[in-house]
Tab-separated table of C-alpha atoms in Angstrom:
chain	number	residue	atom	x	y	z
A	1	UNK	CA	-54.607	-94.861	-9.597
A	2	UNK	CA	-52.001	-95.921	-11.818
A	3	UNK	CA	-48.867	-97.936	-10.611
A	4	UNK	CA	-45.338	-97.416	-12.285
A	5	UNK	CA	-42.839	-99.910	-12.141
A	6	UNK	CA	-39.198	-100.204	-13.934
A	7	UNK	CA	-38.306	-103.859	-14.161
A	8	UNK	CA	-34.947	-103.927	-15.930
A	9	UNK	CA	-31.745	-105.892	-15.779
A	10	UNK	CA	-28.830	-103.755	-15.763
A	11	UNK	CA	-24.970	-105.030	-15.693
A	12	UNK	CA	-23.164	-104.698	-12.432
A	13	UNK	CA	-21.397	-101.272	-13.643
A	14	UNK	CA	-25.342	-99.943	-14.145
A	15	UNK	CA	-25.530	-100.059	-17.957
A	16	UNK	CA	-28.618	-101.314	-19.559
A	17	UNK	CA	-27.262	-101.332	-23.180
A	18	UNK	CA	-24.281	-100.850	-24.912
A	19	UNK	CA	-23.540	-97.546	-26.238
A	20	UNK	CA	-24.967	-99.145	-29.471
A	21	UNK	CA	-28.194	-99.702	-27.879
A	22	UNK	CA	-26.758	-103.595	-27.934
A	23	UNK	CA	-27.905	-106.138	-25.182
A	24	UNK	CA	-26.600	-109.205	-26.494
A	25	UNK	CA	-24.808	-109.460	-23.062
A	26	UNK	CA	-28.040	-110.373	-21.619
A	27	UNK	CA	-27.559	-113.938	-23.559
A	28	UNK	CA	-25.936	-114.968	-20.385
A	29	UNK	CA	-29.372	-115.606	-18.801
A	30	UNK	CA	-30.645	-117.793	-21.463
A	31	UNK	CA	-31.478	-120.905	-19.410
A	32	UNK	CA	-33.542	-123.542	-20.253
A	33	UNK	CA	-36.954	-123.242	-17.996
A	34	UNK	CA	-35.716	-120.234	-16.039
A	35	UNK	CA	-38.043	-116.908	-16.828
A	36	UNK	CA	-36.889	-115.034	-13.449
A	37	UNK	CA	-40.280	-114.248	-12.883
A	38	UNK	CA	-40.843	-112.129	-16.175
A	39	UNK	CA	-43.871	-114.010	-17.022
A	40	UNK	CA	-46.179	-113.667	-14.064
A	41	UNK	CA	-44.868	-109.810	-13.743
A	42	UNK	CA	-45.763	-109.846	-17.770
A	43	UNK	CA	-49.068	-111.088	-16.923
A	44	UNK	CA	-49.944	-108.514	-13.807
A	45	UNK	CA	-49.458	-105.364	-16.357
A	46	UNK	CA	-51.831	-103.438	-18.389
A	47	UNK	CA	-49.823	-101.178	-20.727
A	48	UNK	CA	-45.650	-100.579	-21.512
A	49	UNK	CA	-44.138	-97.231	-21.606
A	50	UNK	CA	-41.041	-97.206	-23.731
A	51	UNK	CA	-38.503	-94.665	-24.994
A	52	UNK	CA	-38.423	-94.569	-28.874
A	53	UNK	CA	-34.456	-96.402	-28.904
A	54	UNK	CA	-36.102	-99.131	-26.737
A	55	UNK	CA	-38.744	-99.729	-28.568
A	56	UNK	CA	-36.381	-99.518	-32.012
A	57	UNK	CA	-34.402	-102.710	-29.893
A	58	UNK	CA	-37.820	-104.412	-29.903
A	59	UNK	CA	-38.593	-103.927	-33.289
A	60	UNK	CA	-35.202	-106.133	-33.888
A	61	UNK	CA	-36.618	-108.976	-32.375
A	62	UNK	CA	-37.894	-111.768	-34.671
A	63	UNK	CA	-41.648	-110.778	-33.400
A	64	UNK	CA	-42.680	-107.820	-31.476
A	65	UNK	CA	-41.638	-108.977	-27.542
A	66	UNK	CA	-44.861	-107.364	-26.110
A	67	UNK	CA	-47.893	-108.702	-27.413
A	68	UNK	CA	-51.443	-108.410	-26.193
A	69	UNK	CA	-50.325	-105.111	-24.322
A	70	UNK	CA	-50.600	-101.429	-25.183
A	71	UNK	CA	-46.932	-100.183	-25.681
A	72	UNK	CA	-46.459	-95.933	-25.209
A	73	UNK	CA	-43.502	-95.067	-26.921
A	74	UNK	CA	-42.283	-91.808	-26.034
A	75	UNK	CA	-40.580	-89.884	-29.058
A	76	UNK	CA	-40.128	-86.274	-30.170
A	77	UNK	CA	-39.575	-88.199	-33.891
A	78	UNK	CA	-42.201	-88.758	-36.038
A	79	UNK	CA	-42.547	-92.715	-36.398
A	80	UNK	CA	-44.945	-95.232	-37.191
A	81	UNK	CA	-45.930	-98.087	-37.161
A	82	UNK	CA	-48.412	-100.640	-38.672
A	83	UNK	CA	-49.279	-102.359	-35.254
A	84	UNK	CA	-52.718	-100.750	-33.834
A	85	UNK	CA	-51.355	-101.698	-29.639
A	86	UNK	CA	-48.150	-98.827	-30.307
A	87	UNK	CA	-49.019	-95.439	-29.572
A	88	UNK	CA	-46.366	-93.037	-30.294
A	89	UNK	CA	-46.193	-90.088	-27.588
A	90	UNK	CA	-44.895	-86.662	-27.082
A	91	UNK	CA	-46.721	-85.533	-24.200
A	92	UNK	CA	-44.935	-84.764	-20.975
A	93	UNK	CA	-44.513	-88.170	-18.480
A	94	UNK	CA	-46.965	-86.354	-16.188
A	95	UNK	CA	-49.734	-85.886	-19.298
A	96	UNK	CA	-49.124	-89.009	-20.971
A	97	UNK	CA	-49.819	-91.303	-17.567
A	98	UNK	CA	-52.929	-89.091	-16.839
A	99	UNK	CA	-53.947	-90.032	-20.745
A	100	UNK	CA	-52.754	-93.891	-20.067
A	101	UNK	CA	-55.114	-94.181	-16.665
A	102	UNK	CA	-57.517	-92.183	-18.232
A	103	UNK	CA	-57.638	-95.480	-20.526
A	104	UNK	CA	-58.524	-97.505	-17.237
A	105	UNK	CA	-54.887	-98.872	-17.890
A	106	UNK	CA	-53.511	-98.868	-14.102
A	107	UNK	CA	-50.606	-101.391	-13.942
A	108	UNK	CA	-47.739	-99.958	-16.355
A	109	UNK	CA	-44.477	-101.158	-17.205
A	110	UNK	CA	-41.250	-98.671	-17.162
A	111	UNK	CA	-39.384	-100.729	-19.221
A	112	UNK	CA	-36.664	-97.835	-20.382
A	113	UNK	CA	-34.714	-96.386	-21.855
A	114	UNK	CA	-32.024	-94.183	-19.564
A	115	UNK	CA	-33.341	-90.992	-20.551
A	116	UNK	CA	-37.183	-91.929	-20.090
A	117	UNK	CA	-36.803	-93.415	-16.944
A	118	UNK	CA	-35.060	-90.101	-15.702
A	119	UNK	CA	-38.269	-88.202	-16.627
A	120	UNK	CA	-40.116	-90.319	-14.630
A	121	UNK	CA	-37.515	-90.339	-11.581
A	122	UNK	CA	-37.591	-86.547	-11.553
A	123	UNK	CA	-41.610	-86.388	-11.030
A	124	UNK	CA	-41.698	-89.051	-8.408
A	125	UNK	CA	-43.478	-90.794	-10.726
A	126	UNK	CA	-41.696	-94.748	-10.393
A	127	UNK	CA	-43.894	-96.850	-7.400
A	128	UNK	CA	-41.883	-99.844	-7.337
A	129	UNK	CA	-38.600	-100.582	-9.086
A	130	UNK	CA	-37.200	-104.186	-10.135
A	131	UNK	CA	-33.652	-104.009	-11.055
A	132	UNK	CA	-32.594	-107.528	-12.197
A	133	UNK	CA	-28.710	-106.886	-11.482
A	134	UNK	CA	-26.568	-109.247	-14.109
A	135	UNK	CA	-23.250	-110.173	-13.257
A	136	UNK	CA	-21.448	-108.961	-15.619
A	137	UNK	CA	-19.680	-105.280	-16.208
A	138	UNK	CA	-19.328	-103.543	-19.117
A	139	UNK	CA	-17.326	-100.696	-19.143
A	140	UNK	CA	-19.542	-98.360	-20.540
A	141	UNK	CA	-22.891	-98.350	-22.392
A	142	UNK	CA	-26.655	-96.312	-21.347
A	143	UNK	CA	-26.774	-96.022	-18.212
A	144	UNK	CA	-29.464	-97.147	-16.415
A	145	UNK	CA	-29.860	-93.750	-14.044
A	146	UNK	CA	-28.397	-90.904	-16.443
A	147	UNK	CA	-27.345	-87.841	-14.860
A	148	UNK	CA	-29.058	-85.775	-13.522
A	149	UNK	CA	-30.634	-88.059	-11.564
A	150	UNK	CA	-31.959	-86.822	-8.413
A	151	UNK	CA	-32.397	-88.582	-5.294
A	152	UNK	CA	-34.614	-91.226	-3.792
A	153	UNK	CA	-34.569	-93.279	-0.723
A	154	UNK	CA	-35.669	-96.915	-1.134
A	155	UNK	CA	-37.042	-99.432	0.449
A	156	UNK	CA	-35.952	-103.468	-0.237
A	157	UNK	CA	-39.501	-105.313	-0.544
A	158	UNK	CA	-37.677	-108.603	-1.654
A	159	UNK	CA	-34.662	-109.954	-2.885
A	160	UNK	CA	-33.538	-113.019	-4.773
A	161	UNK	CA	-30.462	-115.296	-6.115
A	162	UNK	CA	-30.806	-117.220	-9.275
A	163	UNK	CA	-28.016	-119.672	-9.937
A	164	UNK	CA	-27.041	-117.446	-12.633
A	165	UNK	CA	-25.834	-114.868	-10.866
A	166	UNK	CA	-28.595	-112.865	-11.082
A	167	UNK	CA	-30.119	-110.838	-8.337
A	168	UNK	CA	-33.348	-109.455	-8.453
A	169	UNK	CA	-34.126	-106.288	-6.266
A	170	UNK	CA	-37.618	-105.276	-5.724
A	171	UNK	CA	-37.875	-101.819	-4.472
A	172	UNK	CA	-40.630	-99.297	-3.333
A	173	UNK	CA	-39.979	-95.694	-2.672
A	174	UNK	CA	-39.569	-93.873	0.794
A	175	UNK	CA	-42.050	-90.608	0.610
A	176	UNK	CA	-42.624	-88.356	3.165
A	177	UNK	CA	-45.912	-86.387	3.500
């Protein structure tokens, strides 16, 4: 059985971009030694699922930020791409996951954007969420839960302060029956 999870940092306001599709305003975290536990939850996954503007972000990067895993990129556009661990999808989030554990892929990584992780939200389809909250607000920008977003009770697994300013929710999701 496969396991969702969204681990993202959004800003205070709930934006995890600019309207640009910038996140430059995540530079704020840059400290020396301090990973706030990305690595080990890097390490526990199997395979990313990505919207096609995230993975665009990534592709801005001086070298492609998630190597040795097989990235999904959901997109209705026809891209490519030279690097044989991107698969480009345009399957429904309910077909592509049954394709992506049909892999023997179980652990995968929501990592956005807004519109994907909707999708996912609306078929009760996101096991655990990690919202990295950043302390800063922006005004405006993609918004981590677009509307419509419908609703879901949740349950706080763990919590923690970095001395940032940073605090890192882990969440599961309350479902009846």
């Amino acid at each position: 059985m496969t396991k969702v999870t969204l681990y993202i940092a959004a800003s205070l306001d709930g934006y995890i971009a600019r309207s640009d599709g910038g996140i430059d305003w995540l530079s704020i975290l840059d400290i020396e030694e301090e990973d706030y536990g990305y690595t080990d939850f890097y390490e526990s996954i199997d395979a990313i699922v990505m919207g096609s503007k995230t993975y665009e972000v990534g592709l801005g990067f001086d070298k492609w930020p998630y190597p040795d895993k097989k990235s999904f990129v959901f997109t209705q556009r026809h891209l490519k791409s030279d690097r044989e661990d991107v698969v480009f999808v345009s399957d429904t989030v309910q077909q592509a996951l049954a394709n992506i554990e049909a892999q023997g892929l179980e652990n995968i990584w929501l990592v956005g954007g807004g519109a994907l992780i909707n999708s996912f939200l609306q078929h009760n389809l996101i096991d655990e969420y990690i919202i990295s909250i950043i302390p800063t607000i922006l005004g405006g920008g993609i918004q981590l839960f677009p509307p419509p977003t419908p609703e879901e009770k949740l349950e706080l697994i763990h919590s923690k302060q970095y001395p940032s300013g940073l605090l890192q929710a882990h969440y599961k999701p309350i479902r009846l029956g």
